């Protein structure tokens, strides 16, 4: 089932699960309707980390390899994932839980409504603000959005670093 709400690019039909995921994301902002208008213009919107999710930011080669590793175990286990081309990092949306060691090269972003820990989220259908979705947010209407399990992510990051190191890439521990 697809739907094309007025606040999403009218030329693109997107799955209802992704629209529900974006509604969840917008609901975490101070002004959800303004967030939708920003996406409708094709721009990235700032969403605070730490209210309903945290973000794990990993260097691009490690993050892409970890994303690939997670995909091998099923897309149902992966939450929203952004490619941040400006910083050359991959950003994984995870639940807010006590810290899990992600490695020296990974950064955890979280905070609250007053936090400066903001994540620029592009619209579903295009790159904006130097970012695009590798895996967009998704949820069944009325259900919570799927977030990446931080323990699975930590394991995927560790495995990816190990494989990259063996292949001769310089990566942190």
CSV table of N, CA and C in Angstrom, one decimal:
chain,number,residue,atom,x,y,z
A,1,UNK,N,0.8,-1.2,0.0
A,1,UNK,CA,0.0,0.0,0.0
A,1,UNK,C,0.9,1.2,0.0
A,2,UNK,N,0.6,2.2,-0.9
A,2,UNK,CA,1.3,3.4,-0.9
A,2,UNK,C,0.4,4.6,-0.7
A,3,UNK,N,1.0,5.7,-0.3
A,3,UNK,CA,0.2,6.9,-0.1
A,3,UNK,C,1.1,8.1,-0.4
A,4,UNK,N,0.4,9.1,-0.8
A,4,UNK,CA,1.2,10.3,-1.2
A,4,UNK,C,0.5,11.5,-0.5
A,5,UNK,N,0.9,11.8,0.8
A,5,UNK,CA,0.3,12.9,1.5
A,5,UNK,C,0.8,14.2,0.9
A,6,UNK,N,0.0,15.3,1.1
A,6,UNK,CA,0.4,16.6,0.5
A,6,UNK,C,1.7,17.1,1.0
A,7,UNK,N,2.2,16.6,2.1
A,7,UNK,CA,3.4,17.2,2.7
A,7,UNK,C,4.6,16.4,2.2
A,8,UNK,N,4.4,15.4,1.3
A,8,UNK,CA,5.5,14.7,0.7
A,8,UNK,C,5.5,15.0,-0.7
A,9,UNK,N,6.6,14.9,-1.4
A,9,UNK,CA,6.8,15.2,-2.8
A,9,UNK,C,5.6,14.5,-3.6
A,10,UNK,N,4.7,15.3,-4.2
A,10,UNK,CA,3.5,14.8,-4.8
A,10,UNK,C,3.9,13.9,-6.0
A,11,UNK,N,5.1,14.0,-6.6
A,11,UNK,CA,5.4,13.1,-7.7
A,11,UNK,C,5.8,11.7,-7.3
A,12,UNK,N,6.0,11.5,-6.0
A,12,UNK,CA,6.6,10.3,-5.5
A,12,UNK,C,5.6,9.6,-4.6
A,13,UNK,N,5.2,8.4,-5.0
A,13,UNK,CA,4.3,7.6,-4.1
A,13,UNK,C,5.3,6.8,-3.2
A,14,UNK,N,5.1,6.9,-1.9
A,14,UNK,CA,6.0,6.3,-0.9
A,14,UNK,C,5.2,5.3,-0.1
A,15,UNK,N,5.8,4.2,0.4
A,15,UNK,CA,5.1,3.3,1.2
A,15,UNK,C,4.6,3.9,2.5
A,16,UNK,N,3.4,3.5,2.9
A,16,UNK,CA,2.7,4.0,4.1
A,16,UNK,C,3.6,3.8,5.3
A,17,UNK,N,4.4,2.7,5.4
A,17,UNK,CA,5.2,2.5,6.5
A,17,UNK,C,6.3,3.6,6.6
A,18,UNK,N,6.8,4.1,5.5
A,18,UNK,CA,7.8,5.2,5.5
A,18,UNK,C,7.1,6.5,5.9
A,19,UNK,N,5.9,6.8,5.4
A,19,UNK,CA,5.2,8.0,5.8
A,19,UNK,C,4.9,8.0,7.3
A,20,UNK,N,4.5,6.8,7.9
A,20,UNK,CA,4.3,6.7,9.3
A,20,UNK,C,5.6,7.0,10.0
A,21,UNK,N,6.7,6.5,9.5
A,21,UNK,CA,8.0,6.7,10.1
A,21,UNK,C,8.4,8.2,10.1
A,22,UNK,N,8.1,8.9,9.1
A,22,UNK,CA,8.4,10.3,9.0
A,22,UNK,C,7.5,11.1,9.9
A,23,UNK,N,6.3,10.7,10.1
A,23,UNK,CA,5.4,11.3,11.0
A,23,UNK,C,5.9,11.2,12.4
A,24,UNK,N,6.4,10.0,12.8
A,24,UNK,CA,7.0,9.8,14.1
A,24,UNK,C,8.2,10.7,14.3
A,25,UNK,N,9.0,10.8,13.2
A,25,UNK,CA,10.2,11.7,13.3
A,25,UNK,C,9.8,13.1,13.5
A,26,UNK,N,8.8,13.6,12.8
A,26,UNK,CA,8.4,15.0,12.9
A,26,UNK,C,7.7,15.2,14.2
A,27,UNK,N,7.1,14.2,14.8
A,27,UNK,CA,6.4,14.4,16.1
A,27,UNK,C,7.4,14.7,17.2
A,28,UNK,N,8.7,14.4,17.0
A,28,UNK,CA,9.7,14.7,18.0
A,28,UNK,C,10.3,16.1,18.0
A,29,UNK,N,9.8,16.9,17.0
A,29,UNK,CA,10.2,18.3,16.9
A,29,UNK,C,9.3,19.2,17.6
A,30,UNK,N,9.7,20.4,17.8
A,30,UNK,CA,8.8,21.4,18.5
A,30,UNK,C,7.6,21.8,17.6
A,31,UNK,N,7.8,21.8,16.3
A,31,UNK,CA,6.8,22.2,15.4
A,31,UNK,C,6.7,21.2,14.3
A,32,UNK,N,5.9,20.1,14.5
A,32,UNK,CA,5.8,19.0,13.5
A,32,UNK,C,5.3,19.5,12.1
A,33,UNK,N,4.3,20.4,12.1
A,33,UNK,CA,3.8,20.9,10.8
A,33,UNK,C,4.9,21.7,10.0
A,34,UNK,N,5.7,22.5,10.8
A,34,UNK,CA,6.8,23.2,10.1
A,34,UNK,C,7.8,22.2,9.6
A,35,UNK,N,8.0,21.1,10.3
A,35,UNK,CA,9.0,20.1,9.8
A,35,UNK,C,8.4,19.5,8.5
A,36,UNK,N,7.1,19.2,8.4
A,36,UNK,CA,6.6,18.7,7.2
A,36,UNK,C,6.7,19.7,6.0
A,37,UNK,N,6.5,20.9,6.3
A,37,UNK,CA,6.6,22.0,5.3
A,37,UNK,C,8.0,22.0,4.8
A,38,UNK,N,9.0,21.9,5.7
A,38,UNK,CA,10.4,21.9,5.2
A,38,UNK,C,10.6,20.7,4.3
A,39,UNK,N,10.2,19.6,4.7
A,39,UNK,CA,10.4,18.4,3.8
A,39,UNK,C,9.6,18.6,2.5
A,40,UNK,N,8.4,19.2,2.5
A,40,UNK,CA,7.7,19.4,1.3
A,40,UNK,C,8.4,20.3,0.3
A,41,UNK,N,9.2,21.2,0.8
A,41,UNK,CA,10.0,22.1,0.0
A,41,UNK,C,11.2,21.4,-0.6
A,42,UNK,N,11.5,20.2,0.0
A,42,UNK,CA,12.7,19.4,-0.5
A,42,UNK,C,13.9,19.7,0.3
A,43,UNK,N,13.7,20.4,1.5
A,43,UNK,CA,14.9,20.7,2.4
A,43,UNK,C,15.0,19.7,3.5
A,44,UNK,N,16.1,19.7,4.1
A,44,UNK,CA,16.4,18.8,5.3
A,44,UNK,C,15.8,19.6,6.5
A,45,UNK,N,15.2,18.9,7.5
A,45,UNK,CA,14.7,19.5,8.7
A,45,UNK,C,15.5,19.0,9.9
A,46,UNK,N,15.7,19.9,10.9
A,46,UNK,CA,16.4,19.6,12.1
A,46,UNK,C,15.5,18.9,13.1
A,47,UNK,N,15.9,17.7,13.5
A,47,UNK,CA,15.2,16.9,14.5
A,47,UNK,C,16.1,16.6,15.7
A,48,UNK,N,15.6,16.9,16.9
A,48,UNK,CA,16.5,16.7,18.1
A,48,UNK,C,16.7,15.2,18.4
A,49,UNK,N,17.9,14.9,18.6
A,49,UNK,CA,18.2,13.5,19.1
A,49,UNK,C,18.1,13.5,20.6
A,50,UNK,N,17.6,12.4,21.2
A,50,UNK,CA,17.6,12.2,22.6
A,50,UNK,C,16.2,12.2,23.2
A,51,UNK,N,15.2,12.5,22.4
A,51,UNK,CA,13.8,12.5,22.9
A,51,UNK,C,13.2,11.1,22.7
A,52,UNK,N,13.3,10.7,21.5
A,52,UNK,CA,12.7,9.3,21.2
A,52,UNK,C,13.8,8.4,20.6
A,53,UNK,N,15.0,8.9,20.3
A,53,UNK,CA,16.0,8.1,19.7
A,53,UNK,C,17.4,8.8,20.0
A,54,UNK,N,18.4,8.0,19.9
A,54,UNK,CA,19.8,8.5,19.9
A,54,UNK,C,20.4,8.2,18.5
A,55,UNK,N,21.5,8.8,18.1
A,55,UNK,CA,22.1,8.6,16.9
A,55,UNK,C,23.5,8.1,17.1
A,56,UNK,N,23.9,7.0,16.4
A,56,UNK,CA,25.3,6.6,16.5
A,56,UNK,C,25.9,7.0,15.1
A,57,UNK,N,27.0,7.8,15.2
A,57,UNK,CA,27.6,8.3,14.0
A,57,UNK,C,29.0,7.6,13.8
A,58,UNK,N,29.1,6.9,12.7
A,58,UNK,CA,30.3,6.1,12.4
A,58,UNK,C,31.0,6.6,11.1
A,59,UNK,N,32.3,6.5,11.0
A,59,UNK,CA,33.0,6.9,9.8
A,59,UNK,C,32.4,6.2,8.6
A,60,UNK,N,32.3,6.8,7.4
A,60,UNK,CA,31.6,6.2,6.3
A,60,UNK,C,32.0,4.8,5.9
A,61,UNK,N,33.3,4.5,5.8
A,61,UNK,CA,33.6,3.1,5.4
A,61,UNK,C,33.2,2.1,6.4
A,62,UNK,N,33.3,2.4,7.7
A,62,UNK,CA,32.9,1.4,8.8
A,62,UNK,C,31.4,1.4,8.8
A,63,UNK,N,30.8,2.5,8.7
A,63,UNK,CA,29.3,2.6,8.8
A,63,UNK,C,28.6,1.9,7.6
A,64,UNK,N,29.2,2.1,6.4
A,64,UNK,CA,28.6,1.4,5.3
A,64,UNK,C,28.8,-0.1,5.4
A,65,UNK,N,29.9,-0.5,5.8
A,65,UNK,CA,30.2,-2.0,6.0
A,65,UNK,C,29.2,-2.6,7.1
A,66,UNK,N,29.0,-1.8,8.2
A,66,UNK,CA,28.1,-2.3,9.2
A,66,UNK,C,26.7,-2.3,8.7
A,67,UNK,N,26.3,-1.3,8.0
A,67,UNK,CA,24.9,-1.3,7.4
A,67,UNK,C,24.8,-2.6,6.5
A,68,UNK,N,25.8,-2.9,5.7
A,68,UNK,CA,25.7,-4.0,4.8
A,68,UNK,C,25.6,-5.3,5.7
A,69,UNK,N,26.4,-5.4,6.7
A,69,UNK,CA,26.3,-6.5,7.6
A,69,UNK,C,24.9,-6.7,8.3
A,70,UNK,N,24.3,-5.6,8.7
A,70,UNK,CA,23.0,-5.6,9.3
A,70,UNK,C,22.0,-6.1,8.3
A,71,UNK,N,22.1,-5.6,7.0
A,71,UNK,CA,21.2,-6.0,6.0
A,71,UNK,C,21.2,-7.5,5.7
A,72,UNK,N,22.3,-8.1,5.9
A,72,UNK,CA,22.4,-9.5,5.6
A,72,UNK,C,21.5,-10.3,6.6
A,73,UNK,N,21.3,-9.7,7.8
A,73,UNK,CA,20.5,-10.4,8.8
A,73,UNK,C,19.0,-10.0,8.7
A,74,UNK,N,18.6,-9.1,7.8
A,74,UNK,CA,17.2,-8.8,7.6
A,74,UNK,C,17.0,-7.3,7.8
A,75,UNK,N,16.3,-6.7,6.8
A,75,UNK,CA,15.9,-5.3,6.9
A,75,UNK,C,15.0,-4.9,8.1
A,76,UNK,N,14.3,-5.9,8.6
A,76,UNK,CA,13.4,-5.7,9.7
A,76,UNK,C,14.1,-5.3,11.0
A,77,UNK,N,15.4,-5.6,11.0
A,77,UNK,CA,16.2,-5.3,12.2
A,77,UNK,C,16.9,-3.9,12.2
A,78,UNK,N,16.7,-3.2,11.1
A,78,UNK,CA,17.4,-1.9,10.9
A,78,UNK,C,16.4,-0.8,11.0
A,79,UNK,N,16.8,0.2,11.8
A,79,UNK,CA,16.1,1.4,11.9
A,79,UNK,C,16.6,2.4,10.9
A,80,UNK,N,16.2,3.7,11.0
A,80,UNK,CA,16.6,4.7,10.1
A,80,UNK,C,18.2,4.8,10.0
A,81,UNK,N,18.7,5.0,8.8
A,81,UNK,CA,20.1,5.2,8.6
A,81,UNK,C,20.3,6.3,7.6
A,82,UNK,N,21.1,7.3,8.0
A,82,UNK,CA,21.4,8.4,7.1
A,82,UNK,C,22.8,8.3,6.6
A,83,UNK,N,23.0,8.7,5.4
A,83,UNK,CA,24.4,9.0,4.9
A,83,UNK,C,24.6,10.5,5.0
A,84,UNK,N,25.6,10.9,5.7
A,84,UNK,CA,25.9,12.3,5.9
A,84,UNK,C,27.1,12.6,5.0
A,85,UNK,N,26.9,13.0,3.8
A,85,UNK,CA,28.0,13.2,2.8
A,85,UNK,C,28.9,14.3,3.2
A,86,UNK,N,28.5,15.3,3.9
A,86,UNK,CA,29.3,16.5,4.3
A,86,UNK,C,30.4,16.0,5.3
A,87,UNK,N,30.0,15.2,6.2
A,87,UNK,CA,30.9,14.8,7.3
A,87,UNK,C,31.5,13.4,6.9
A,88,UNK,N,31.1,12.8,5.9
A,88,UNK,CA,31.5,11.4,5.5
A,88,UNK,C,31.3,10.4,6.6
A,89,UNK,N,30.1,10.4,7.1
A,89,UNK,CA,29.7,9.5,8.2
A,89,UNK,C,28.4,8.9,7.9
A,90,UNK,N,28.1,7.8,8.5
A,90,UNK,CA,26.8,7.1,8.5
A,90,UNK,C,26.2,7.2,9.8
A,91,UNK,N,24.9,7.6,9.9
A,91,UNK,CA,24.2,7.8,11.2
A,91,UNK,C,23.1,6.8,11.3
A,92,UNK,N,23.2,6.0,12.4
A,92,UNK,CA,22.2,5.0,12.8
A,92,UNK,C,21.3,5.5,13.9
A,93,UNK,N,20.0,5.4,13.7
A,93,UNK,CA,19.1,5.7,14.8
A,93,UNK,C,18.8,4.5,15.7
A,94,UNK,N,19.1,4.7,17.0
A,94,UNK,CA,19.0,3.6,18.0
A,94,UNK,C,18.1,4.1,19.1
A,95,UNK,N,17.6,3.1,19.9
A,95,UNK,CA,16.8,3.5,21.1
A,95,UNK,C,17.7,4.2,22.1
A,96,UNK,N,17.1,5.0,23.0
A,96,UNK,CA,17.9,5.6,24.1
A,96,UNK,C,18.0,4.6,25.2
A,97,UNK,N,19.1,4.1,25.4
A,97,UNK,CA,19.4,3.1,26.4
A,97,UNK,C,20.7,3.4,27.0
A,98,UNK,N,21.1,2.8,28.1
A,98,UNK,CA,22.4,3.0,28.6
A,98,UNK,C,23.5,2.7,27.6
A,99,UNK,N,24.6,3.4,27.7
A,99,UNK,CA,25.6,3.3,26.7
A,99,UNK,C,26.1,1.9,26.3
A,100,UNK,N,26.3,1.7,25.1
A,100,UNK,CA,26.9,0.4,24.6
A,100,UNK,C,28.2,0.9,23.8
A,101,UNK,N,29.3,0.3,24.1
A,101,UNK,CA,30.6,0.7,23.5
A,101,UNK,C,30.5,0.4,22.0
A,102,UNK,N,30.6,1.5,21.2
A,102,UNK,CA,30.5,1.4,19.7
A,102,UNK,C,31.9,1.5,19.1
A,103,UNK,N,32.9,1.8,19.9
A,103,UNK,CA,34.3,1.9,19.3
A,103,UNK,C,34.7,3.3,19.4
A,104,UNK,N,36.0,3.5,19.3
A,104,UNK,CA,36.6,4.9,19.4
A,104,UNK,C,36.2,5.8,18.3
A,105,UNK,N,35.9,5.3,17.1
A,105,UNK,CA,35.6,6.2,16.0
A,105,UNK,C,34.1,6.5,15.9
A,106,UNK,N,33.3,6.0,16.8
A,106,UNK,CA,31.8,6.2,16.8
A,106,UNK,C,31.4,7.3,17.8
A,107,UNK,N,30.5,8.1,17.4
A,107,UNK,CA,30.0,9.2,18.3
A,107,UNK,C,28.5,9.0,18.6
A,108,UNK,N,28.1,9.1,19.8
A,108,UNK,CA,26.7,9.0,20.2
A,108,UNK,C,26.1,10.4,20.3
A,109,UNK,N,25.1,10.7,19.6
A,109,UNK,CA,24.4,12.0,19.7
A,109,UNK,C,23.0,11.8,20.4
A,110,UNK,N,22.9,12.4,21.5
A,110,UNK,CA,21.6,12.5,22.1
A,110,UNK,C,21.5,13.7,23.0
A,111,UNK,N,20.3,14.0,23.5
A,111,UNK,CA,20.1,15.2,24.2
A,111,UNK,C,18.6,15.3,24.5
A,112,UNK,N,18.0,16.5,24.4
A,112,UNK,CA,16.6,16.6,24.6
A,112,UNK,C,16.1,17.8,23.8
A,113,UNK,N,14.9,18.2,24.0
A,113,UNK,CA,14.3,19.3,23.2
A,113,UNK,C,15.1,20.5,23.2
A,114,UNK,N,15.8,20.8,24.3
A,114,UNK,CA,16.7,22.0,24.3
A,114,UNK,C,18.1,21.7,23.9
A,115,UNK,N,18.4,20.5,23.5
A,115,UNK,CA,19.7,20.0,23.1
A,115,UNK,C,20.1,20.7,21.8
A,116,UNK,N,21.4,20.9,21.6
A,116,UNK,CA,22.0,21.3,20.4
A,116,UNK,C,22.3,20.1,19.5
A,117,UNK,N,22.0,18.9,20.0
A,117,UNK,CA,22.3,17.6,19.3
A,117,UNK,C,21.1,17.4,18.3
A,118,UNK,N,21.2,18.1,17.2
A,118,UNK,CA,20.2,18.0,16.2
A,118,UNK,C,20.7,17.2,15.0
A,119,UNK,N,19.8,16.5,14.4
A,119,UNK,CA,20.1,15.7,13.2
A,119,UNK,C,19.3,16.2,12.1
A,120,UNK,N,20.0,16.5,11.0
A,120,UNK,CA,19.4,17.0,9.8
A,120,UNK,C,18.8,15.8,9.0
A,121,UNK,N,17.5,15.8,8.9
A,121,UNK,CA,16.8,14.7,8.2
A,121,UNK,C,16.2,15.2,6.9
A,122,UNK,N,16.7,14.6,5.8
A,122,UNK,CA,16.1,15.0,4.5
A,122,UNK,C,14.7,14.4,4.3
A,123,UNK,N,14.0,14.9,3.3
A,123,UNK,CA,12.7,14.3,2.9
A,123,UNK,C,13.0,12.8,2.4
A,124,UNK,N,11.9,12.1,2.4
A,124,UNK,CA,12.0,10.7,2.0
A,124,UNK,C,12.6,10.5,0.6
A,125,UNK,N,12.2,11.3,-0.4
A,125,UNK,CA,12.4,11.1,-1.8
A,125,UNK,C,13.7,11.7,-2.4
A,126,UNK,N,14.5,12.4,-1.6
A,126,UNK,CA,15.6,13.1,-2.2
A,126,UNK,C,16.7,13.4,-1.2
A,127,UNK,N,17.9,13.7,-1.7
A,127,UNK,CA,19.0,14.2,-0.9
A,127,UNK,C,18.8,15.7,-0.6
A,128,UNK,N,19.1,16.0,0.6
A,128,UNK,CA,19.0,17.4,1.0
A,128,UNK,C,19.9,17.7,2.2
A,129,UNK,N,20.5,18.9,2.2
A,129,UNK,CA,21.4,19.2,3.3
A,129,UNK,C,22.6,18.3,3.4
A,130,UNK,N,23.0,17.8,2.2
A,130,UNK,CA,24.2,16.9,2.2
A,130,UNK,C,23.9,15.5,2.8
A,131,UNK,N,22.6,15.1,2.9
A,131,UNK,CA,22.3,13.8,3.5
A,131,UNK,C,21.2,13.1,2.6
A,132,UNK,N,21.2,11.8,2.7
A,132,UNK,CA,20.1,11.1,2.2
A,132,UNK,C,19.9,9.8,3.0
A,133,UNK,N,18.7,9.2,2.9
A,133,UNK,CA,18.4,8.0,3.6
A,133,UNK,C,19.0,6.8,2.9
A,134,UNK,N,19.8,6.0,3.7
A,134,UNK,CA,20.2,4.7,3.2
A,134,UNK,C,19.0,3.7,3.5
A,135,UNK,N,18.4,4.0,4.7
A,135,UNK,CA,17.2,3.2,5.1
A,135,UNK,C,16.3,4.2,5.8
A,136,UNK,N,15.2,4.5,5.2
A,136,UNK,CA,14.3,5.6,5.9
A,136,UNK,C,13.6,5.0,7.1
A,137,UNK,N,13.1,5.9,7.9
A,137,UNK,CA,12.3,5.5,9.1
A,137,UNK,C,11.0,4.8,8.6
A,138,UNK,N,10.6,3.8,9.3
A,138,UNK,CA,9.3,3.1,8.9
A,138,UNK,C,8.6,2.6,10.2
A,139,UNK,N,7.3,2.6,10.1
A,139,UNK,CA,6.5,2.0,11.2
A,139,UNK,C,5.1,1.7,10.6
A,140,UNK,N,4.5,0.8,11.2
A,140,UNK,CA,3.1,0.6,10.9
A,140,UNK,C,2.3,1.7,11.6
A,141,UNK,N,1.3,2.2,10.9
A,141,UNK,CA,0.5,3.3,11.6
A,141,UNK,C,0.0,2.9,13.0
A,142,UNK,N,0.3,3.7,13.9
A,142,UNK,CA,-0.1,3.5,15.3
A,142,UNK,C,0.9,2.6,16.1
A,143,UNK,N,2.0,2.2,15.4
A,143,UNK,CA,3.0,1.4,16.1
A,143,UNK,C,4.3,2.3,16.2
A,144,UNK,N,5.2,1.9,17.1
A,144,UNK,CA,6.5,2.6,17.2
A,144,UNK,C,7.4,2.4,16.0
A,145,UNK,N,8.2,3.3,15.7
A,145,UNK,CA,9.1,3.2,14.6
A,145,UNK,C,10.2,2.1,14.9
A,146,UNK,N,10.7,1.4,13.9
A,146,UNK,CA,11.7,0.5,14.1
A,146,UNK,C,13.0,1.2,14.3
A,147,UNK,N,13.8,0.9,15.3
A,147,UNK,CA,15.1,1.4,15.6
A,147,UNK,C,16.1,0.3,15.6
A,148,UNK,N,17.4,0.6,15.2
A,148,UNK,CA,18.4,-0.4,15.2
A,148,UNK,C,18.8,-0.8,16.6
A,149,UNK,N,18.9,-2.1,16.9
A,149,UNK,CA,19.3,-2.6,18.2
A,149,UNK,C,20.8,-2.2,18.4
A,150,UNK,N,21.1,-1.4,19.5
A,150,UNK,CA,22.5,-1.0,19.6
A,150,UNK,C,23.5,-2.1,19.8
A,151,UNK,N,23.1,-3.2,20.4
A,151,UNK,CA,24.0,-4.3,20.6
A,151,UNK,C,24.3,-5.0,19.3
A,152,UNK,N,23.3,-5.1,18.4
A,152,UNK,CA,23.6,-5.7,17.0
A,152,UNK,C,24.5,-4.7,16.3
A,153,UNK,N,24.2,-3.4,16.4
A,153,UNK,CA,25.0,-2.4,15.7
A,153,UNK,C,26.4,-2.4,16.2
A,154,UNK,N,26.7,-2.5,17.5
A,154,UNK,CA,28.0,-2.6,18.0
A,154,UNK,C,28.8,-3.8,17.5
A,155,UNK,N,28.1,-4.9,17.4
A,155,UNK,CA,28.7,-6.1,16.8
A,155,UNK,C,29.0,-5.9,15.3
A,156,UNK,N,28.1,-5.3,14.6
A,156,UNK,CA,28.3,-5.1,13.2
A,156,UNK,C,29.5,-4.1,12.9
A,157,UNK,N,29.6,-3.1,13.8
A,157,UNK,CA,30.7,-2.1,13.7
A,157,UNK,C,32.0,-2.8,14.0
A,158,UNK,N,32.1,-3.6,15.0
A,158,UNK,CA,33.3,-4.3,15.3
A,158,UNK,C,33.7,-5.2,14.2
A,159,UNK,N,32.8,-6.0,13.7
A,159,UNK,CA,33.1,-6.9,12.6
A,159,UNK,C,33.6,-6.2,11.4
A,160,UNK,N,32.9,-5.0,11.1
A,160,UNK,CA,33.3,-4.2,9.9
A,160,UNK,C,34.7,-3.7,10.1
A,161,UNK,N,35.0,-3.2,11.2
A,161,UNK,CA,36.4,-2.6,11.5
A,161,UNK,C,37.4,-3.7,11.3
A,162,UNK,N,37.1,-4.9,11.8
A,162,UNK,CA,38.1,-6.0,11.7
A,162,UNK,C,38.3,-6.4,10.2
A,163,UNK,N,37.2,-6.5,9.5
A,163,UNK,CA,37.3,-6.8,8.0
A,163,UNK,C,38.1,-5.7,7.3
A,164,UNK,N,37.8,-4.5,7.6
A,164,UNK,CA,38.4,-3.4,6.9
A,164,UNK,C,39.9,-3.4,7.2
A,165,UNK,N,40.3,-3.6,8.5
A,165,UNK,CA,41.7,-3.6,8.9
A,165,UNK,C,42.4,-4.7,8.1
A,166,UNK,N,41.8,-5.9,8.1
A,166,UNK,CA,42.4,-7.0,7.3
A,166,UNK,C,42.6,-6.7,5.9
A,167,UNK,N,41.7,-5.9,5.3
A,167,UNK,CA,41.8,-5.5,3.9
A,167,UNK,C,42.8,-4.3,3.7
A,168,UNK,N,43.4,-3.8,4.8
A,168,UNK,CA,44.4,-2.8,4.7
A,168,UNK,C,43.9,-1.4,4.9
A,169,UNK,N,42.7,-1.2,5.3
A,169,UNK,CA,42.1,0.2,5.5
A,169,UNK,C,42.5,0.6,7.0
A,170,UNK,N,42.9,1.8,7.1
A,170,UNK,CA,43.2,2.3,8.5
A,170,UNK,C,41.9,2.6,9.2
A,171,UNK,N,41.6,1.9,10.2
A,171,UNK,CA,40.4,2.2,11.0
A,171,UNK,C,40.7,2.1,12.5
A,172,UNK,N,40.0,2.8,13.3
A,172,UNK,CA,40.2,2.8,14.8
A,172,UNK,C,39.7,1.5,15.4
A,173,UNK,N,39.9,1.4,16.7
A,173,UNK,CA,39.5,0.2,17.4
A,173,UNK,C,38.0,0.3,17.7
